Tab-separated table of C-alpha atoms in Angstrom:
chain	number	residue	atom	x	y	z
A	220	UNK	CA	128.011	105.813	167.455
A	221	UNK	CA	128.032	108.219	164.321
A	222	UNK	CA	131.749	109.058	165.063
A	223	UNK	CA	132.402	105.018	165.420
A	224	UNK	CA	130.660	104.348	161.964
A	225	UNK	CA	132.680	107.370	160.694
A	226	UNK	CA	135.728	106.086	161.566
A	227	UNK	CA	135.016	102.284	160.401
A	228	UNK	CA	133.709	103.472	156.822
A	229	UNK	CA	137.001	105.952	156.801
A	230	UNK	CA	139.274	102.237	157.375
A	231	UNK	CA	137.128	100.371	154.883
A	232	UNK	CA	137.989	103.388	152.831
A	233	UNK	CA	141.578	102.952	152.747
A	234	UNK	CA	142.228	98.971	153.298
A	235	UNK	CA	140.865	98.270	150.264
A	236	UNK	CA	141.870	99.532	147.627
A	237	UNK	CA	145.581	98.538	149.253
A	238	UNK	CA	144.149	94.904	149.096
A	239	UNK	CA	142.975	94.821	145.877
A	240	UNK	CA	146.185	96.435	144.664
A	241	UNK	CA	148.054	93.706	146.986
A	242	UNK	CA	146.113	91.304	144.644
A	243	UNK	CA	146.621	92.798	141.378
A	244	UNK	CA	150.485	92.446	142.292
A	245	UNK	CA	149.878	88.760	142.797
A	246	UNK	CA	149.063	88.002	139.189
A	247	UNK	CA	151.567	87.526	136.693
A	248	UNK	CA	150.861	89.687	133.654
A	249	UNK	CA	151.210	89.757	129.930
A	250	UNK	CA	151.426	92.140	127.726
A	251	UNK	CA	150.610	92.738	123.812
A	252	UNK	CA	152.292	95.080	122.171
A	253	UNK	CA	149.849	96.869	119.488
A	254	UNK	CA	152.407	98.414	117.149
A	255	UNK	CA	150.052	101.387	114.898
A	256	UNK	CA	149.892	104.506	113.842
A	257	UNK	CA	148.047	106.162	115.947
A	258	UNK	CA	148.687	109.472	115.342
A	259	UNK	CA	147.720	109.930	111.616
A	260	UNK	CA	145.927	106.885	110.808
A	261	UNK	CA	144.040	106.493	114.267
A	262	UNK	CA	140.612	105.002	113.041
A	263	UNK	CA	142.399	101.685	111.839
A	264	UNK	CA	144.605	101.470	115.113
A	265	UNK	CA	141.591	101.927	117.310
A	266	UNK	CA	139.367	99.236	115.724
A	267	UNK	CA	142.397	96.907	115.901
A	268	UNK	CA	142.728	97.869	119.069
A	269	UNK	CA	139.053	96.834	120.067
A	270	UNK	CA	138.640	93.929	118.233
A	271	UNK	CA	141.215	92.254	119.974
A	272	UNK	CA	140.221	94.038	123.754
A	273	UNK	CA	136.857	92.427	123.002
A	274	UNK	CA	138.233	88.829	122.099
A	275	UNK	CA	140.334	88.971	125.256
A	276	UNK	CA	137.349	90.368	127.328
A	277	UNK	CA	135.257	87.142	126.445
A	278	UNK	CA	138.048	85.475	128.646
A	279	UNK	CA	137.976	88.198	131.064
A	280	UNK	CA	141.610	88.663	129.947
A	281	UNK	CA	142.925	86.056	131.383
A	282	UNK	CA	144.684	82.454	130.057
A	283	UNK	CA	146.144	79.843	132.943
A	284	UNK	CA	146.298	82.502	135.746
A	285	UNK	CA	147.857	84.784	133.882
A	286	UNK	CA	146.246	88.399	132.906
A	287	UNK	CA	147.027	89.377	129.651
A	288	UNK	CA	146.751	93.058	128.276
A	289	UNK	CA	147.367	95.373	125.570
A	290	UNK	CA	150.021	98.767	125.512
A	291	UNK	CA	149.616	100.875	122.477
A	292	UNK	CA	152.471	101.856	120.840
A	293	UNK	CA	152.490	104.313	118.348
A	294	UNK	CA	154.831	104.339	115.454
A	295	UNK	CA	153.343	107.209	113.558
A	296	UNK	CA	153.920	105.219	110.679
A	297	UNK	CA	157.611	105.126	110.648
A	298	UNK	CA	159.744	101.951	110.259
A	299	UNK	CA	162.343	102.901	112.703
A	300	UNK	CA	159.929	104.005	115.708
A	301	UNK	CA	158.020	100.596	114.604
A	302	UNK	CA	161.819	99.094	115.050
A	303	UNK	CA	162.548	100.738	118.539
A	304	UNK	CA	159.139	99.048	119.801
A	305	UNK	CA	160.719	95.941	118.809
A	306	UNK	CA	163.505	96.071	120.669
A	307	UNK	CA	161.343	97.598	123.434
A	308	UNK	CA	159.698	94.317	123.359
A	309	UNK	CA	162.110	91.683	122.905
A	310	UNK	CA	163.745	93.537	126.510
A	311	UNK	CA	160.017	93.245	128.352
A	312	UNK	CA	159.958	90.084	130.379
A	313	UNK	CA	156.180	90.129	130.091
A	314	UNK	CA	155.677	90.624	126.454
A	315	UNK	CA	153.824	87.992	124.442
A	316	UNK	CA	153.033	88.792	121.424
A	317	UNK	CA	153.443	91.964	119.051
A	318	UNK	CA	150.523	92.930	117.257
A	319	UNK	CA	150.967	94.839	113.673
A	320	UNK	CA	149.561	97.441	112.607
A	321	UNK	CA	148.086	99.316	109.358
A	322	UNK	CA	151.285	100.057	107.657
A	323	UNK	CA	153.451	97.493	105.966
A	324	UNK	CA	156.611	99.059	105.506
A	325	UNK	CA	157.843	98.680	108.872
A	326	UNK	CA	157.497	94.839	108.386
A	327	UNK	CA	158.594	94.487	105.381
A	328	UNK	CA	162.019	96.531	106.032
A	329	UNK	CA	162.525	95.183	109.426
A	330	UNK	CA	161.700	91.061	108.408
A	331	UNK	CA	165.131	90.251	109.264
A	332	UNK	CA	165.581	91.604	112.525
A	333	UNK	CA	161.915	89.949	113.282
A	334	UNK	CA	162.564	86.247	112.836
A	335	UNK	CA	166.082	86.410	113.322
A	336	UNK	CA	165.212	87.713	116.908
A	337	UNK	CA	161.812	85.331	117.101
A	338	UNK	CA	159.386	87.827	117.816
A	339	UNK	CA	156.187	86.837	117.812
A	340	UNK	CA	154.155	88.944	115.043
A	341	UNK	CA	150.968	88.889	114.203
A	342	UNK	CA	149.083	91.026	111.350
A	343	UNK	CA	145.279	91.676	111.419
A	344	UNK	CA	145.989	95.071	108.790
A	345	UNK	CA	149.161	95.026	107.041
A	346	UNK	CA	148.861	93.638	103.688
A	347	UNK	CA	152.364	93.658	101.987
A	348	UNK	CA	153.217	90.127	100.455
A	349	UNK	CA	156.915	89.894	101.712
A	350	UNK	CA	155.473	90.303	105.287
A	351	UNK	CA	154.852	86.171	105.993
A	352	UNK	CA	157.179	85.208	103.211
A	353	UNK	CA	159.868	84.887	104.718
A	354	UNK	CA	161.709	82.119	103.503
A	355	UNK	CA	162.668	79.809	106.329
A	356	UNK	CA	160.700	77.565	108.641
A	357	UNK	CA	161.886	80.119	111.378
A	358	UNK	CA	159.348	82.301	110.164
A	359	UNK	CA	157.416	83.800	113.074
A	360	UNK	CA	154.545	86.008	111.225
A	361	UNK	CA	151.262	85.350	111.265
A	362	UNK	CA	148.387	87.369	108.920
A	363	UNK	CA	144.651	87.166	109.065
A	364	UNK	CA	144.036	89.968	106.668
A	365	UNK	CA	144.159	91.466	103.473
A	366	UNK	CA	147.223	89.803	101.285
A	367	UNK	CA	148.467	91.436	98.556
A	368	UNK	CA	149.520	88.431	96.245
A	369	UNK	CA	145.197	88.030	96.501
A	370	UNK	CA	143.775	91.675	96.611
A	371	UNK	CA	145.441	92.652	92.919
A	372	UNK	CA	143.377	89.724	91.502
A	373	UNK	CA	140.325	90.770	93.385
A	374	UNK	CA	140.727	94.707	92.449
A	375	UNK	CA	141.565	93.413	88.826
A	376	UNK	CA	138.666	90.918	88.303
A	377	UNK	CA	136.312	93.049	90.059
A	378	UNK	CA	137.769	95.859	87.544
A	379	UNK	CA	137.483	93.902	83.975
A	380	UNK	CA	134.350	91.745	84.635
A	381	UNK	CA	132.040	93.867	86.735
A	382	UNK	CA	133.290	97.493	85.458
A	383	UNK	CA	134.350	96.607	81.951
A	384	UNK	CA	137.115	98.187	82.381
A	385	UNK	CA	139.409	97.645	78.865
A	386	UNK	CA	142.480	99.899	79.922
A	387	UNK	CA	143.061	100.062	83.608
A	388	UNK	CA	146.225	102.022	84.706
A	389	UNK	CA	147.929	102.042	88.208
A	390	UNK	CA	148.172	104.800	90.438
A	391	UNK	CA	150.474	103.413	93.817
A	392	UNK	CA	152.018	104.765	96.425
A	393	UNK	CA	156.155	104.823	96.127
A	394	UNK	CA	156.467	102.575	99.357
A	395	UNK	CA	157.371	98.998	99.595
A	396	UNK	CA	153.808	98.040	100.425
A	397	UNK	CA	152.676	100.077	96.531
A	398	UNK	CA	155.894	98.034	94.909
A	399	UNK	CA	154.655	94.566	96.447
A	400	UNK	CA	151.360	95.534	95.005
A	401	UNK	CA	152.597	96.308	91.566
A	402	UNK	CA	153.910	92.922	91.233
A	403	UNK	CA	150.772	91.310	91.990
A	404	UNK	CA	148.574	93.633	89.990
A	405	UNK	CA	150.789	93.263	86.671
A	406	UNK	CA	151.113	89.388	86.842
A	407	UNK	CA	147.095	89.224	87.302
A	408	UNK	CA	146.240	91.846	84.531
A	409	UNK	CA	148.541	90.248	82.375
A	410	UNK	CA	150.420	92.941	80.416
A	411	UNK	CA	153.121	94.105	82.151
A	412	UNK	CA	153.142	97.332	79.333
A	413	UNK	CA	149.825	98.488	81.505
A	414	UNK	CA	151.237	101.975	82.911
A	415	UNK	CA	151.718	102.914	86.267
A	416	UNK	CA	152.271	106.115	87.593
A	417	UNK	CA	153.845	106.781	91.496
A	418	UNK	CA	152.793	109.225	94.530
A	419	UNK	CA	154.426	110.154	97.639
A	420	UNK	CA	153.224	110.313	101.544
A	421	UNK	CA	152.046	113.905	101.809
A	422	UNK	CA	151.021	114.457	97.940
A	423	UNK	CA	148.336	117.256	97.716
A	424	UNK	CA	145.439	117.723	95.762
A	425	UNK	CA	147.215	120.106	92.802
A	426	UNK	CA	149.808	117.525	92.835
A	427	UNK	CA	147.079	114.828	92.222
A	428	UNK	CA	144.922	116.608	89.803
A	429	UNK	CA	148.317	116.690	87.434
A	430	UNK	CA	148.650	112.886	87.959
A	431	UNK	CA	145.080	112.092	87.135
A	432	UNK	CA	145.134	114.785	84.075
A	433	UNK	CA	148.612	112.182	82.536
A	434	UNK	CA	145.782	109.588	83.471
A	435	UNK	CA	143.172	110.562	81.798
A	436	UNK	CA	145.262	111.944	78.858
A	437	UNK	CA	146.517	108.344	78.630
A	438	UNK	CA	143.350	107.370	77.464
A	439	UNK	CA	142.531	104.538	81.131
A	440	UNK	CA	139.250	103.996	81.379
A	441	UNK	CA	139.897	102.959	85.093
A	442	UNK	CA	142.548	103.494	88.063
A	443	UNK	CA	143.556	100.699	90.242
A	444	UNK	CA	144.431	102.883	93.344
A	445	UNK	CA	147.054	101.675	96.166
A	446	UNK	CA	147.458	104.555	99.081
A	447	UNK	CA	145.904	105.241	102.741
A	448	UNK	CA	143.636	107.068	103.633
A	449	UNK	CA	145.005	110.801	103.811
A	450	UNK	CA	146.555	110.468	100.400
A	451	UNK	CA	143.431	109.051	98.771
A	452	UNK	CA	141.642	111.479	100.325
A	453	UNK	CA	143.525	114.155	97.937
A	454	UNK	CA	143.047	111.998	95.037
A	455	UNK	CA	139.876	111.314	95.110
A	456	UNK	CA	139.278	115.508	95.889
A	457	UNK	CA	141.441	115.877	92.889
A	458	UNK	CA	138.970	113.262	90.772
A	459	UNK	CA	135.978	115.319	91.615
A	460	UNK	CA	137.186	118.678	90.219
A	461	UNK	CA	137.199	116.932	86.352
A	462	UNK	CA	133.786	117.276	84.556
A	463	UNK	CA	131.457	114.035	84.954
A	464	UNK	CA	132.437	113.613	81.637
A	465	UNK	CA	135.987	112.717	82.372
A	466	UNK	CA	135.873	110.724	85.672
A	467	UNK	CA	137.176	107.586	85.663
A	468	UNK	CA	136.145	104.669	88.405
A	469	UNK	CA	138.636	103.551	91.045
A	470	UNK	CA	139.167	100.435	92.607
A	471	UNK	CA	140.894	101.020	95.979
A	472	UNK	CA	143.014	99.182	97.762
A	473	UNK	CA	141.799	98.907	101.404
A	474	UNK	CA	144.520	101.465	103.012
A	475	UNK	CA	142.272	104.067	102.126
A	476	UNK	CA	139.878	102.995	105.112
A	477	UNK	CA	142.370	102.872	107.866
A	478	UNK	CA	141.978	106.882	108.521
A	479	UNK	CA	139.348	109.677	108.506
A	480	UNK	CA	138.660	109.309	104.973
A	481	UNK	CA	134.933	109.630	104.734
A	482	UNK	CA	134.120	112.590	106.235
A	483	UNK	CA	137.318	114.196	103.562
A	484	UNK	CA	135.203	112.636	100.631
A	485	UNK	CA	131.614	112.690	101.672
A	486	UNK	CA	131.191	115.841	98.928
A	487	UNK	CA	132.783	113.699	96.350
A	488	UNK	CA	131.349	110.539	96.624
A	489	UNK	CA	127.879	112.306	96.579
A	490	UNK	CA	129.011	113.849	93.074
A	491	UNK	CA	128.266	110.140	91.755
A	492	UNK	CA	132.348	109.556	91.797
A	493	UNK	CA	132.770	105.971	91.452
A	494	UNK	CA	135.079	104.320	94.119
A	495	UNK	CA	135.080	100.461	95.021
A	496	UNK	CA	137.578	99.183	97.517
A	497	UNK	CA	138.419	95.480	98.782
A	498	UNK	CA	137.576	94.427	101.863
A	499	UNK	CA	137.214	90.803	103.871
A	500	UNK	CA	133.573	89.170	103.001
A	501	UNK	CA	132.342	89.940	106.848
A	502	UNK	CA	130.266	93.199	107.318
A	503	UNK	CA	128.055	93.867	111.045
A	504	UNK	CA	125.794	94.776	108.557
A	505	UNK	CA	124.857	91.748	106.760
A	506	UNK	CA	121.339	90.351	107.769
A	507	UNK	CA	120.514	87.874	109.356
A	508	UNK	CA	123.267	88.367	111.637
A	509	UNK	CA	124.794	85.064	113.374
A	510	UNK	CA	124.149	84.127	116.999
A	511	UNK	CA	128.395	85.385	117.136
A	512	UNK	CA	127.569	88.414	115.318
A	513	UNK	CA	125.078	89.025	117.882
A	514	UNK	CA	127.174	88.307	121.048
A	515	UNK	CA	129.999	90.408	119.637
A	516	UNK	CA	127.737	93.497	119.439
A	517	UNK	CA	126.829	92.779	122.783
A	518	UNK	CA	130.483	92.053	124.300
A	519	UNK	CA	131.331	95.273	122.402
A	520	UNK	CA	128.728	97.454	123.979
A	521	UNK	CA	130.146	96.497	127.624
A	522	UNK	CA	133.389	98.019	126.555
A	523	UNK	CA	131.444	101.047	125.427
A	524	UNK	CA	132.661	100.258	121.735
A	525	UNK	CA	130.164	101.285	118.847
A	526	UNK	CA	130.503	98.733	116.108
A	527	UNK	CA	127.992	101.358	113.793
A	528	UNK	CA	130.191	103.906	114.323
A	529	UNK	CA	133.956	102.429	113.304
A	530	UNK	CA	135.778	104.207	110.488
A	531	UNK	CA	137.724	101.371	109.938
A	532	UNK	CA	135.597	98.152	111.000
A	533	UNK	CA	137.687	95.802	109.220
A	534	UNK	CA	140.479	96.505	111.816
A	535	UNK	CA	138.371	95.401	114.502
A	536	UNK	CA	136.724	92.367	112.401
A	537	UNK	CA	140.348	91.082	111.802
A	538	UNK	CA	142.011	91.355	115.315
A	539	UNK	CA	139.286	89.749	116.965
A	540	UNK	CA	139.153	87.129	114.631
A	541	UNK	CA	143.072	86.844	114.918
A	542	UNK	CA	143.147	87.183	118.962
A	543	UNK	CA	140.572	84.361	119.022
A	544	UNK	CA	143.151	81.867	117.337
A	545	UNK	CA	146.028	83.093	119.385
A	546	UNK	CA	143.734	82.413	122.661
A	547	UNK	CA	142.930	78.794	121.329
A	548	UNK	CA	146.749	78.415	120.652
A	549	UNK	CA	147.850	79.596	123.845
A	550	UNK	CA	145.053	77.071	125.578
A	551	UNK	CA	147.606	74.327	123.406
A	552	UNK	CA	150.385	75.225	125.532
A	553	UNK	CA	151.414	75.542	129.300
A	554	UNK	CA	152.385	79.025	129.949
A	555	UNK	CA	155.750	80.192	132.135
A	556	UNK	CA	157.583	82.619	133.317
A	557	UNK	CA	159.641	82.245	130.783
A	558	UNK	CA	158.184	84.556	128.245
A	559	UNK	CA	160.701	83.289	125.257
A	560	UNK	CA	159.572	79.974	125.684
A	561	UNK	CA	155.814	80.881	125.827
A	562	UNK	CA	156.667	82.466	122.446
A	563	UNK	CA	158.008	79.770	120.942
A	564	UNK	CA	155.122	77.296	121.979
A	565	UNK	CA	152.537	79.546	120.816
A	566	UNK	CA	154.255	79.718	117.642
A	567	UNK	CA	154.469	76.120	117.228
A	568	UNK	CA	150.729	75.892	118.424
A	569	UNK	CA	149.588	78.458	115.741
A	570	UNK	CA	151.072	76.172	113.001
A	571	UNK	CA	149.230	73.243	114.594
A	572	UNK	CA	146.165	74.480	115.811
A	573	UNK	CA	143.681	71.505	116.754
A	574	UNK	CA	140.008	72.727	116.640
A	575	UNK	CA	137.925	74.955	114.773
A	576	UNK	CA	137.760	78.248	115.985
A	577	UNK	CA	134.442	80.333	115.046
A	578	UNK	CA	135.428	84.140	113.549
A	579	UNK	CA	133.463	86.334	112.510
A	580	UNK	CA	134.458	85.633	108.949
A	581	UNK	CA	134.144	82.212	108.871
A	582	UNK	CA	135.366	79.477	111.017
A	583	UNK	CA	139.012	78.774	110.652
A	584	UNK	CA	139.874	75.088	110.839
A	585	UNK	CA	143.708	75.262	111.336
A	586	UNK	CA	144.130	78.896	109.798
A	587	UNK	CA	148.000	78.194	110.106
A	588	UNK	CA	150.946	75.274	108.889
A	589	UNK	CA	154.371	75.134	109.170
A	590	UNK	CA	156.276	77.437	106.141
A	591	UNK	CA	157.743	75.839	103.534
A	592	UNK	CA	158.759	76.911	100.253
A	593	UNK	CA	156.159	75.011	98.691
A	594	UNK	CA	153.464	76.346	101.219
A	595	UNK	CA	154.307	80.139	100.760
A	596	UNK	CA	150.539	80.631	102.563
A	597	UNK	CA	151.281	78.679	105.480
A	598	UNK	CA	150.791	81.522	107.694
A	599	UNK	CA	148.159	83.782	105.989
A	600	UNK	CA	144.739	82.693	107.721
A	601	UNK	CA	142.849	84.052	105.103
A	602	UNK	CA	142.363	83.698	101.431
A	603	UNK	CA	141.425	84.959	98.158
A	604	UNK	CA	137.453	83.853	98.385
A	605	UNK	CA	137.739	85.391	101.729
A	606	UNK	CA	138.394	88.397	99.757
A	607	UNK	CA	135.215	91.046	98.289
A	608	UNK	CA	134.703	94.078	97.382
A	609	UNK	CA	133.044	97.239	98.985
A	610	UNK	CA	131.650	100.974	98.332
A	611	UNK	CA	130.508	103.857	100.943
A	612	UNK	CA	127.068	104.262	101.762
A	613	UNK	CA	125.602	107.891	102.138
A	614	UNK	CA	125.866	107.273	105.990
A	615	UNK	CA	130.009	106.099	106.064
A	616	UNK	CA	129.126	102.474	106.517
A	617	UNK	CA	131.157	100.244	104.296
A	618	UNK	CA	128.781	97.989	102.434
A	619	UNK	CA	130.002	94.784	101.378
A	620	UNK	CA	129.500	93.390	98.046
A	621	UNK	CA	129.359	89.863	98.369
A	622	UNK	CA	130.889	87.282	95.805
A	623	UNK	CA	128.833	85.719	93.466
């Protein structure tokens, strides 16, 4: 008898798994590409990551019979590996949809190729302005997001009216995403003689403390700040070695949350250093918390996620916000086979989508139009008053400062 039930739990053993894999076959599957860097900047690609595992989760990652997943492809922040994962997925039969990442660059160099070769994009970091502008109704980007033509209004009204600040000067990084920015922080200050001075990827902390020294010599009583996180790590380091006396505040662009920046500038920011940075108005932290704040926490701790402990929580907040309104446009259409076609409904389905869907920002009653020339936000989901600012509590949260 014992060798019979030995021998019966031995088959059980070994036929199942080979079913269940038989099974597995049987489903068609989708894929999203999650284009980010997660090598240096891993904090923001993670969160992104999440958010959008735990939209698709609520779904049990499925649409119409088809299971729908998510590869992560690193581009370390360069254009050209974020171009070769393009290509990658324009050549996958089962690719869907690419999701962006924190870095704009690679999306604003490679717009072209993008719509020319109708890749489905969408954005829940990248903030450059040029990334859904391009100008065509073939225009296949989608942003929910930070947009730059908004966030140099925010960082400058939040500057002059709450700070007082009188003389602000720039301090951006020499990218396309810092030249998009300067655009949009000149035409909302208002005086394009306000000075700006440039940084590199990679700029150190002596490099930094001569930059701020030409800013403080210039006689700014403020910096508006546009860099990620490792480089505003080193400026901010570089801030705290000036006496008290000298500081000057900084209003941050968001990039400076999308890495391990905290724990680089805990000792600063506890030396009373003054940094504000924008951020969407949605924070797990604000109380009461909604019944979907609530279930989100709760979806999030089956997938062993720790919404308390995100560096970069915006990330998260934004894809699943985002992967929520491509799951309501994909319930528009019929999915195939045919993976180019599936594109091309879904894109025509986020333009037109046909019922509110409830965020964790806000609920988005159709987030996205058609692009026209006269609708040059047609496919940014969010907008300026979805925009606030933030600072870092003792702990690392980020503490959202709501508008008044």
């Amino acid at each position: 008898m014992r060798i019979t039930s030995l021998l019966a739990l031995l088959s059980l053993l070994f036929t199942v798994p080979f079913q269940l894999s038989a099974n597995t076959q049987s489903v068609k599957t989708f894929t999203i590409y999650h284009d980010s860097d997660y090598s240096n900047h891993n904090e923001s690609a993670y969160a992104m990551k999440m958010g959008a595992l735990t939209a698709l989760a609520e779904v049990d990652y499925s649409a119409q019979n088809y299971q729908i997943n998510i590869i992560e492809k690193d581009n370390r922040g360069n254009s050209n590996r974020s171009l070769l994962h393009m290509r990658q997925f324009l050549k996958d039969p089962n690719a869907l949809v690419f999701l962006g990442g924190l870095h704009s660059p690679p999306y604003i160099k490679n717009r072209d190729f993008i719509n020319e070769n109708e890749l489905l994009l969408l954005v829940p970091w990248a903030a450059g302005g040029p990334i859904t502008r391009y100008p065509s109704d073939k225009n296949w980007v989608f942003r929910l997001s930070v947009d730059d033509t908004k966030a140099g209004y925010r960082m400058v009204q939040y500057a002059t009216d709450t700070l007082n600040c009188k003389n602000p000067q720039l301090l951006l990084e020499n990218t396309p995403w810092g030249k998009s920015n300067y655009n949009s922080i000149i035409k909302a200050i208002g005086d394009k003689d306000t000075k700006v001075d440039w940084f590199n990827w990679n700029t150190k902390i002596n490099s930094a403390k001569i930059i701020l020294r030409k800013i403080i010599n210039d006689q700014a009583d403020c910096i508006l700040f546009v860099g990620n996180a490792i480089e505003g790590a080193e400026i901010i380091r570089a801030m705290e070695s000036f006496e008290a006396s000298e500081r000057l505040p900084i209003i941050s662009h968001w990039g400076i949350t999308g890495g391990d920046f905290f724990s680089k500038v805990k000792t600063a920011l506890q030396s009373n250093l003054n940094l504000h940075f924008i951020q969407s108005c949605f924070s797990f932290l604000n109380k009461p918390q909604a019944t979907l704040t609530k279930h989100v926490q709760e979806q999030a701790t089956l997938l062993s996620i720790s919404l308390e402990e995100l560096a970069a929580p915006a990330g998260f907040i934004h894809a699943y916000d985002l992967t929520k309104i491509l799951l309501q446009a994909i319930s528009q259409t019929t999915l195939t086979d045919n993976v180019s076609n599936n594109r091309a409904n879904i894109k025509v389905a986020l333009e037109n989508i046909n019922k509110p869907v409830n965020g964790l920002i806000k609920e988005y009653n159709q987030p996205f139009s058609p692009w026209t020339t006269s609708n040059t936000d047609a496919h940014e989901a969010l907008g300026v008053d979805d925009l606030c600012m933030a600072n870092y509590q003792a702990d690392g949260n980020i503490y959202v400062i709501q508008n008044n």
